[in-house]
Coordinates of C-alpha atoms in Angstrom, one line a residue:
Chain A
M1 CA -38.3 -53.8 6.0
K2 CA -38.6 -51.6 9.0
T3 CA -42.4 -51.6 10.3
A4 CA -44.1 -49.4 12.7
E5 CA -47.6 -50.1 14.5
I6 CA -49.7 -47.6 16.0
W7 CA -52.9 -47.7 18.0
P8 CA -54.8 -45.5 20.1
D9 CA -54.0 -45.9 24.1
G10 CA -57.4 -44.8 25.0
A11 CA -56.6 -41.8 26.7
G12 CA -56.3 -39.4 23.7
G13 CA -53.0 -40.4 22.6
Y14 CA -51.5 -43.1 20.6
D15 CA -48.8 -45.8 21.1
L16 CA -46.2 -46.4 18.7
K17 CA -44.1 -49.8 18.3
S18 CA -41.7 -49.9 15.7
T19 CA -38.4 -51.4 14.3
Y20 CA -35.4 -49.9 16.0
D21 CA -33.4 -47.3 14.0
A22 CA -31.2 -45.1 15.9
G23 CA -31.7 -42.3 13.5
F24 CA -35.4 -42.4 13.5
V25 CA -35.3 -42.1 17.6
E26 CA -32.8 -39.5 17.5
Q27 CA -35.2 -37.3 15.1
L28 CA -38.2 -38.2 17.2
K29 CA -36.6 -36.9 20.2
L30 CA -35.7 -33.9 18.4
S31 CA -38.7 -33.0 16.6
I32 CA -41.3 -33.7 19.3
P33 CA -41.2 -32.1 22.5
A34 CA -40.5 -34.2 25.5
R35 CA -44.0 -33.3 26.9
L36 CA -45.6 -34.8 23.7
R37 CA -43.7 -38.1 24.2
A38 CA -42.8 -40.6 26.5
W39 CA -40.9 -43.9 26.3
N40 CA -42.5 -47.0 28.2
P41 CA -39.2 -49.2 28.8
N42 CA -41.3 -52.1 29.9
R43 CA -43.5 -52.3 27.0
K44 CA -40.7 -50.8 24.6
I45 CA -43.0 -48.6 22.8
W46 CA -43.5 -44.6 22.6
S47 CA -46.3 -42.9 23.8
I48 CA -47.3 -40.0 21.5
D49 CA -49.6 -37.4 22.0
Q50 CA -52.0 -36.7 19.5
T51 CA -51.0 -33.2 18.7
A52 CA -47.8 -34.7 17.6
L53 CA -49.3 -37.1 15.2
L54 CA -48.3 -35.1 12.1
K55 CA -45.1 -34.7 13.0
L56 CA -45.0 -38.6 13.8
R57 CA -46.2 -39.4 10.3
Q58 CA -43.5 -37.3 8.5
L59 CA -41.0 -39.0 10.4
L60 CA -42.1 -42.6 9.8
Q61 CA -42.4 -41.7 6.1
Q62 CA -38.8 -40.0 6.0
F63 CA -37.4 -43.4 7.7
G64 CA -39.3 -45.4 5.3
Y65 CA -41.4 -47.4 7.7
Q66 CA -44.3 -49.7 6.6
V67 CA -46.9 -48.4 9.2
T68 CA -50.0 -50.2 10.3
V69 CA -52.8 -48.5 12.2
H70 CA -55.0 -50.7 14.7
N71 CA -58.5 -50.0 16.3
A72 CA -58.4 -46.5 14.9
P73 CA -62.0 -44.9 13.8
F74 CA -60.2 -43.1 11.1
V75 CA -58.0 -45.6 9.5
Q76 CA -55.6 -43.5 8.0
N77 CA -54.8 -43.4 4.0
W78 CA -51.7 -41.5 3.7
K79 CA -52.2 -41.5 -0.3
P80 CA -53.9 -38.5 -0.9
A81 CA -57.6 -38.6 -2.4
V82 CA -60.0 -36.1 -3.7
E83 CA -63.1 -35.7 -1.3
N84 CA -65.9 -33.4 -0.7
I85 CA -66.2 -32.2 2.8
R86 CA -68.4 -29.5 4.5
V87 CA -66.4 -26.8 6.4
N88 CA -68.5 -24.6 8.8
Y89 CA -65.5 -22.4 10.0
L90 CA -61.6 -22.0 9.2
G91 CA -59.5 -20.5 12.0
D92 CA -56.0 -18.6 11.2
V93 CA -53.1 -20.2 10.0
R94 CA -51.0 -20.6 13.1
T95 CA -47.6 -22.6 14.1
R96 CA -48.9 -25.4 16.7
I97 CA -47.5 -27.2 19.5
G98 CA -45.6 -30.0 17.8
G99 CA -44.2 -27.8 14.9
G100 CA -46.9 -28.0 12.5
V101 CA -48.2 -24.9 10.8
Y102 CA -51.8 -25.1 9.7
A103 CA -55.2 -23.7 9.8
S104 CA -58.1 -25.8 11.9
G105 CA -61.4 -26.2 10.3
L106 CA -64.8 -27.1 11.8
D107 CA -66.8 -29.8 10.3
E108 CA -70.8 -29.8 10.7
R109 CA -71.0 -31.6 14.1
G110 CA -68.7 -28.8 15.3
E111 CA -65.3 -31.1 15.8
W112 CA -62.2 -29.5 14.6
L113 CA -61.7 -32.3 12.0
Y114 CA -59.8 -30.5 9.1
R115 CA -56.1 -29.3 9.3
F116 CA -55.6 -27.3 6.0
S117 CA -51.9 -26.7 5.3
L118 CA -50.2 -23.5 4.7
P119 CA -49.5 -24.2 1.1
S120 CA -53.4 -25.2 0.4
I121 CA -54.6 -21.8 1.9
Q122 CA -52.1 -19.9 0.0
N123 CA -52.6 -21.5 -3.1
W124 CA -56.3 -21.2 -2.7
L125 CA -56.2 -17.5 -2.0
A126 CA -54.0 -16.8 -4.9
G127 CA -56.2 -18.7 -7.0
M128 CA -59.2 -16.7 -5.9
A129 CA -57.3 -13.5 -6.4
A130 CA -56.5 -14.5 -10.2
K131 CA -60.5 -15.1 -10.5
Q132 CA -61.1 -12.0 -9.2
A133 CA -59.1 -10.1 -12.0
P134 CA -61.2 -9.8 -14.7
E135 CA -59.6 -10.2 -18.1
S136 CA -59.1 -6.5 -19.2
T137 CA -61.2 -5.3 -22.1
P138 CA -61.7 -1.7 -23.2
L139 CA -65.1 -2.1 -21.4
T140 CA -63.9 -2.7 -18.0
A141 CA -60.5 -0.8 -18.3
G142 CA -60.7 2.3 -15.8
T143 CA -59.0 5.0 -17.9
Y144 CA -58.7 6.0 -21.3
Y145 CA -55.3 5.2 -21.1
E146 CA -56.1 1.6 -20.1
I147 CA -58.6 1.5 -22.7
L148 CA -56.1 2.1 -25.4
D149 CA -53.6 -0.2 -23.6
V150 CA -51.0 2.7 -23.5
T151 CA -48.9 4.2 -20.7
E152 CA -49.8 7.8 -19.3
S153 CA -46.8 9.2 -21.0
A154 CA -47.5 7.8 -24.4
S155 CA -46.8 9.9 -27.3
D156 CA -48.8 10.8 -30.6
A157 CA -46.9 8.1 -32.0
E158 CA -47.9 5.5 -29.6
L159 CA -51.2 6.8 -29.3
K160 CA -51.8 6.4 -33.1
A161 CA -50.3 3.0 -33.3
A162 CA -52.7 2.0 -30.4
W163 CA -55.6 3.2 -32.2
R164 CA -54.9 1.1 -35.2
R165 CA -54.2 -2.0 -33.2
A166 CA -57.5 -1.5 -31.3
L167 CA -59.2 -0.8 -35.2
K168 CA -57.7 -4.1 -36.3
R169 CA -59.2 -6.0 -33.1
Y170 CA -62.2 -4.5 -32.3
H171 CA -63.5 -3.0 -35.7
P172 CA -67.3 -4.5 -36.0
D173 CA -66.4 -5.5 -39.4
I174 CA -63.7 -7.9 -38.1
N175 CA -65.0 -8.5 -34.7
Q176 CA -68.2 -10.4 -34.2
S177 CA -68.8 -10.0 -30.6
Q178 CA -72.0 -8.4 -29.3
D179 CA -70.0 -5.7 -27.7
A180 CA -67.8 -4.8 -30.8
N181 CA -69.7 -1.6 -31.4
E182 CA -69.8 -0.4 -27.8
V183 CA -65.9 -1.1 -27.7
M184 CA -65.3 1.0 -30.6
I185 CA -67.3 3.8 -29.1
V186 CA -65.5 3.5 -26.1
V187 CA -62.0 3.3 -28.0
S188 CA -62.6 6.2 -30.3
E189 CA -63.5 8.4 -27.4
S190 CA -60.4 7.5 -25.7
Y191 CA -58.2 8.6 -28.8
R192 CA -60.2 11.6 -29.4
V193 CA -59.6 12.7 -25.9
L194 CA -56.0 11.5 -25.6
S195 CA -54.8 12.6 -29.3
D196 CA -56.2 16.2 -28.4
P197 CA -53.3 18.0 -26.2
K198 CA -55.8 20.5 -24.6
L199 CA -58.5 17.7 -24.0
R200 CA -55.8 15.3 -22.6
R201 CA -54.3 17.7 -20.3
R202 CA -58.2 18.5 -19.3
Y203 CA -58.7 14.7 -18.5
D204 CA -55.6 14.2 -16.6
A205 CA -56.5 17.3 -14.4
G206 CA -60.0 15.3 -13.6
R207 CA -58.1 12.5 -12.8
R208 CA -55.7 14.3 -10.5
L209 CA -58.5 16.3 -8.9
S210 CA -60.7 13.0 -8.5
K211 CA -58.3 11.9 -5.9
Q212 CA -59.1 14.8 -3.8
A213 CA -62.7 14.6 -4.4
G214 CA -63.1 11.1 -2.8
P215 CA -63.9 7.7 -3.6
Q216 CA -67.4 8.6 -5.3
Q217 CA -65.4 9.4 -8.3
S218 CA -64.0 6.0 -8.7
R219 CA -65.3 4.1 -11.4
A220 CA -67.2 1.2 -10.3
Q221 CA -65.0 -1.9 -9.8
H222 CA -65.8 -4.9 -11.7
S223 CA -65.7 -7.5 -9.2
D224 CA -67.9 -10.7 -9.0
P225 CA -69.2 -11.0 -5.2
D226 CA -69.6 -14.8 -6.0
I227 CA -65.9 -15.5 -6.0
Q228 CA -65.0 -13.3 -2.8
L229 CA -64.6 -15.1 -0.1
A230 CA -64.4 -12.7 2.7
I231 CA -67.2 -11.3 4.4
P232 CA -66.1 -8.9 7.0
D233 CA -65.7 -10.4 10.4
R234 CA -67.3 -13.5 8.8
W235 CA -66.5 -17.0 7.3
R236 CA -68.6 -18.3 4.3
C237 CA -69.6 -21.6 5.3
G238 CA -69.4 -24.1 2.5
Y239 CA -68.5 -27.2 0.9
M240 CA -65.1 -28.0 -0.5
R241 CA -63.9 -30.4 -2.8
V242 CA -60.2 -31.2 -1.7
L243 CA -57.1 -33.2 -2.0
C244 CA -56.6 -34.7 1.3
V245 CA -55.2 -37.7 3.7
H246 CA -57.2 -39.1 6.7
D247 CA -54.4 -38.9 9.5
F248 CA -55.9 -41.0 12.3
K249 CA -58.6 -38.7 13.6
L250 CA -58.0 -35.9 11.5
V251 CA -58.6 -35.0 7.7
E252 CA -55.5 -33.2 6.5
V253 CA -55.9 -30.8 3.4
N254 CA -53.4 -30.7 0.9
E255 CA -55.2 -28.9 -1.6
I256 CA -58.5 -27.0 -2.0
L257 CA -59.9 -27.6 -5.3
S258 CA -63.2 -25.9 -5.4
F259 CA -65.6 -24.1 -2.9
Q260 CA -69.4 -23.9 -2.8
D261 CA -71.7 -21.9 -0.6
I262 CA -74.5 -23.2 1.6
I263 CA -77.7 -21.5 0.6
D264 CA -81.0 -21.4 2.2
N265 CA -84.4 -21.4 0.4
Q266 CA -84.1 -17.7 0.6
G267 CA -81.0 -17.3 -1.1
R268 CA -78.7 -16.6 1.8
R269 CA -75.4 -17.9 2.5
M270 CA -74.7 -19.4 5.6
T271 CA -71.6 -17.8 7.5
A272 CA -70.1 -18.3 10.7
R273 CA -68.1 -16.1 13.1
W274 CA -65.7 -16.5 15.9
M275 CA -66.7 -15.2 19.2
P276 CA -63.8 -15.1 21.9
D277 CA -64.9 -16.1 25.3
M278 CA -64.3 -13.4 27.9
P279 CA -63.0 -15.2 31.1
F280 CA -65.3 -14.5 34.3
G281 CA -64.1 -12.0 36.5
S282 CA -61.3 -10.7 34.2
S283 CA -61.6 -7.2 33.0
F284 CA -59.1 -7.6 30.2
G285 CA -57.1 -10.1 28.2
F286 CA -58.7 -13.4 27.1
N287 CA -57.6 -16.5 25.4
R288 CA -58.0 -16.2 21.9
A289 CA -58.4 -20.0 21.8
S290 CA -61.3 -20.2 24.0
G291 CA -64.5 -19.2 22.0
H292 CA -67.3 -20.5 20.0
V293 CA -68.6 -20.2 16.5
E294 CA -72.1 -18.4 15.9
Y295 CA -73.7 -18.9 12.6
D296 CA -75.9 -16.7 10.8
W297 CA -77.6 -16.4 7.2
V298 CA -76.7 -13.2 5.1
Chain B
M1 CA -73.9 26.3 13.4
K2 CA -72.1 25.7 10.2
S3 CA -73.1 22.1 8.6
M4 CA -70.1 19.6 8.3
V5 CA -72.2 18.0 5.3
K6 CA -71.7 20.1 2.1
T7 CA -74.2 20.0 -0.7
A8 CA -73.2 20.8 -3.9
T9 CA -73.7 24.2 -5.3
T10 CA -76.1 24.2 -8.3
G11 CA -73.8 23.9 -11.5
S12 CA -70.6 22.9 -9.5
L13 CA -68.6 19.8 -11.0
Q14 CA -69.9 17.6 -8.1
D15 CA -73.7 18.9 -9.2
V16 CA -72.9 18.0 -12.7
V17 CA -71.4 14.8 -12.3
Q18 CA -74.2 13.7 -10.2
K19 CA -76.9 15.0 -12.6
T20 CA -75.2 13.6 -15.7
G21 CA -73.5 10.6 -14.5
L22 CA -70.5 11.6 -15.9
T23 CA -67.1 10.8 -14.3
L24 CA -65.3 14.1 -12.9
E25 CA -62.5 13.2 -15.5
Q26 CA -65.1 13.6 -18.3
A27 CA -66.9 16.5 -16.8
M28 CA -63.4 18.1 -16.4
M29 CA -63.2 18.2 -20.3
D30 CA -65.8 20.5 -20.6
C31 CA -64.5 22.9 -17.6
E32 CA -63.0 26.2 -18.9
F33 CA -62.1 27.9 -15.9
V34 CA -60.1 27.1 -12.7
V35 CA -61.2 29.8 -9.7
V36 CA -58.5 30.0 -7.1
I37 CA -60.1 31.4 -4.1
D38 CA -58.6 32.9 -1.2
Q39 CA -60.0 31.6 2.0
S40 CA -57.5 32.9 4.4
G41 CA -58.2 34.8 7.9
S42 CA -57.7 38.1 6.2
M43 CA -60.9 37.3 4.1
S44 CA -63.2 37.8 7.2
E45 CA -62.7 41.6 7.2
D46 CA -65.9 43.4 6.5
D47 CA -64.4 46.5 4.6
T48 CA -66.4 45.7 1.2
R49 CA -68.7 48.9 0.3
E50 CA -71.8 47.4 1.9
G51 CA -70.0 46.1 5.2
L52 CA -69.9 42.5 3.9
E53 CA -67.1 40.1 4.8
R54 CA -64.9 39.5 2.0
Y55 CA -66.1 35.9 2.5
D56 CA -69.6 36.6 1.7
V57 CA -68.6 38.8 -1.6
A58 CA -66.7 35.9 -2.8
E59 CA -68.9 33.1 -1.9
S60 CA -72.3 34.6 -3.0
E61 CA -71.0 35.4 -6.6
L62 CA -69.3 32.2 -6.8
R63 CA -72.7 30.5 -6.3
K64 CA -74.3 32.6 -9.2
I65 CA -71.5 31.8 -11.5
Q66 CA -71.6 28.3 -11.1
E67 CA -75.3 28.3 -11.6
M68 CA -75.0 30.6 -14.8
Y69 CA -72.1 28.6 -16.4
P70 CA -73.1 24.8 -15.0
G71 CA -69.8 22.5 -15.1
K72 CA -67.4 25.5 -16.5
V73 CA -65.7 26.1 -13.3
A74 CA -63.4 24.3 -10.9
V75 CA -63.1 25.8 -7.7
V76 CA -59.6 25.7 -5.7
E77 CA -59.4 27.2 -2.1
F78 CA -56.4 28.1 -0.3
S79 CA -55.5 29.2 3.0
N80 CA -52.6 27.2 4.7
R81 CA -52.8 24.8 1.6
P82 CA -54.7 24.5 -1.7
E83 CA -57.8 22.0 -1.9
F84 CA -59.8 21.2 -4.7
C85 CA -63.4 22.2 -4.0
Y86 CA -65.6 19.9 -5.6
S87 CA -68.6 20.9 -4.2
G88 CA -68.2 24.6 -5.4
I89 CA -68.7 25.9 -2.0
P90 CA -65.4 27.1 -0.1
S91 CA -65.0 26.2 3.6
R92 CA -64.3 29.5 5.1
S93 CA -61.2 27.8 6.5
G94 CA -59.3 30.8 7.7
G95 CA -55.6 30.7 8.5
A96 CA -52.6 31.7 6.5
T97 CA -52.5 32.9 2.7
D98 CA -50.0 30.4 0.7
L99 CA -50.9 31.7 -2.7
T100 CA -47.5 30.4 -3.9
A101 CA -48.5 26.6 -2.8
A102 CA -52.1 27.4 -4.4
L103 CA -50.4 28.7 -7.6
R104 CA -47.9 25.7 -7.7
F105 CA -50.9 23.3 -7.2
V106 CA -53.0 24.9 -10.2
K107 CA -49.7 24.8 -12.3
E108 CA -49.3 21.4 -12.1
F109 CA -52.9 20.2 -13.5
A110 CA -54.3 23.2 -14.9
D111 CA -51.8 25.6 -16.8
G112 CA -52.3 25.5 -20.4
A113 CA -55.8 23.7 -20.3
F114 CA -58.0 26.0 -18.5
D115 CA -58.1 29.6 -18.1
I116 CA -57.2 30.8 -14.3
V117 CA -58.7 33.5 -12.1
V118 CA -57.5 34.2 -8.5
I119 CA -59.8 35.8 -6.5
S120 CA -58.2 37.2 -3.2
D121 CA -57.8 40.3 -1.1
G122 CA -54.1 40.4 -2.3
E123 CA -52.4 39.8 1.1
P124 CA -50.5 36.4 0.5
D125 CA -47.7 35.4 2.8
N126 CA -45.1 35.6 0.5
Q127 CA -45.6 38.1 -2.5
A128 CA -42.3 37.8 -4.3
S129 CA -42.7 33.8 -4.6
A130 CA -46.1 34.0 -5.8
L131 CA -45.1 36.4 -8.4
D132 CA -42.2 34.2 -9.3
I133 CA -44.2 31.4 -10.0
A134 CA -47.1 33.4 -11.8
A135 CA -44.5 34.2 -14.3
T136 CA -44.0 30.6 -15.2
F137 CA -47.6 30.2 -16.3
S138 CA -48.5 29.6 -20.1
S139 CA -52.0 30.4 -19.0
P140 CA -53.1 33.7 -18.1
I141 CA -53.8 34.5 -14.5
N142 CA -56.5 36.8 -14.1
T143 CA -57.3 38.4 -10.7
I144 CA -60.3 39.7 -9.0
Y145 CA -59.5 41.9 -6.0
I146 CA -62.0 41.9 -2.9
G147 CA -61.7 44.5 -0.6
A148 CA -61.3 48.3 -0.3
K149 CA -60.3 50.4 -3.7
G150 CA -56.7 51.3 -3.8
G151 CA -55.4 49.1 -1.2
D152 CA -51.9 47.2 -1.5
G153 CA -53.9 43.9 -1.8
Q154 CA -55.1 45.5 -5.1
K155 CA -51.7 46.5 -6.2
F156 CA -50.4 43.3 -5.6
L157 CA -53.3 41.6 -7.5
D158 CA -52.6 43.9 -10.6
R159 CA -48.8 42.9 -10.6
L160 CA -49.8 39.3 -10.4
A161 CA -52.2 39.4 -13.4
K162 CA -49.5 41.3 -15.4
A163 CA -46.9 38.9 -14.7
S164 CA -48.9 36.2 -16.3
G165 CA -50.6 38.3 -19.1
G166 CA -54.0 38.4 -17.5
Q167 CA -56.4 40.7 -16.7
R168 CA -57.7 42.3 -13.5
Y169 CA -61.0 43.2 -12.0
V170 CA -62.1 44.8 -8.7
A171 CA -65.1 43.6 -6.7
E172 CA -66.1 45.6 -3.7
K173 CA -69.7 44.3 -2.9
P174 CA -71.8 41.7 -4.3
G175 CA -72.8 42.0 -7.8
E176 CA -69.3 43.3 -8.8
L177 CA -67.5 40.0 -8.8
M178 CA -69.8 38.4 -11.4
P179 CA -69.4 40.9 -14.1
G180 CA -65.6 40.3 -13.9
I181 CA -65.8 36.8 -14.1
V182 CA -68.6 36.8 -16.8
G183 CA -66.1 39.0 -18.8
L184 CA -63.6 36.6 -18.5
L185 CA -65.6 34.0 -19.3
G186 CA -67.0 35.7 -22.4
D187 CA -63.3 36.4 -23.2
G188 CA -62.8 32.6 -22.9
G189 CA -65.0 31.9 -26.0
M190 CA -68.1 30.9 -24.1

């Protein structure tokens, strides 16, 4: 069995002692830039910069090493586990030195403790978008065409068929929901207008002109602010339930399961904003990585 | 100085939408007329009978008509290009007189659904193309000429109305435009 031992070197990096495997060494040299690794021929160990640890972990797994970590404050458990974490700020997803692609997350102590993988962010955002799209019903649909669930070029026969479908589905004698009456009123009005060629043409004219009249003509969008994450220029601080692994000093998030705002006793959300530091004496340009987070309740 | 913020004219579609809570789409179903109003540079001529600019004659009457028939009139203004005038108040934009583009725009959404009234001094950039497209309308294009009686503009608007089976009126001063439109509205069954 191939084994690998890892322990902190006391200077921010880690030492690695492992069973020799030519393929592993070759891949290590290919995958981790020379400036992030050093071979100590006397001790026969690799010194690895902490920014390359994720890559090292992948390689060790890839080559089937049994890994032991010594004296690390965060003993790694590379089996994913569900945990609740508090994220005060989440940065952009970027390609990092060492090849990792992730977004860094700030914990409540101000440490960049979390690493969110790209798929974890993508899947989370996709899930949010799906939640935001409400199930379309006649009461939430935007146009008479959408209410009847027909295309804008629907023929008389198609309209009639749509009307019959709606009757079967929403008639209060059949549908026991509280909205059934209201739905039937909306559906009936839609059919009345669209089945009359002149009214339909006038309705279409209104739709055409409303585009010129401006956004005030748009029907109110049905969105739930509670499931919109973004506040312009701000991050909503919150508690996340995540599937993660502890990787030395870091927590690598593989999947975001849920999110909950941090709310004060006045019902305001805790938010954070990244404020880049402007270098003293420089009139233009600044290092985007340099900055700090400011908090506010909104 | 002319304000950049337009307040809706009483009785305009915008005014009706704001007061009733209807959407514009819903309000348009009660609308009867699309008034296509010339806002080209030639409308600044002050050759009407009382020495007023053609703009003044058109605008003051348009206001009264919308007050009298709330929600019944959709206003489209044109000069270099056509534009829906939601507030009911034309912009006095000046510029060219692209009546052809205006008629093409109106034909797309209004032909067969609304009666159409063109208010102009009858000096379009291209008379022939305007007449060609007018002949394709199923709705009659009624015309109201603003300016001195007997001019070339009046003759052109007469031909435009005739090409689509519409009626024609002449408005030389404030007060004469409204009877013309009211007559048309009356014909429209209101």
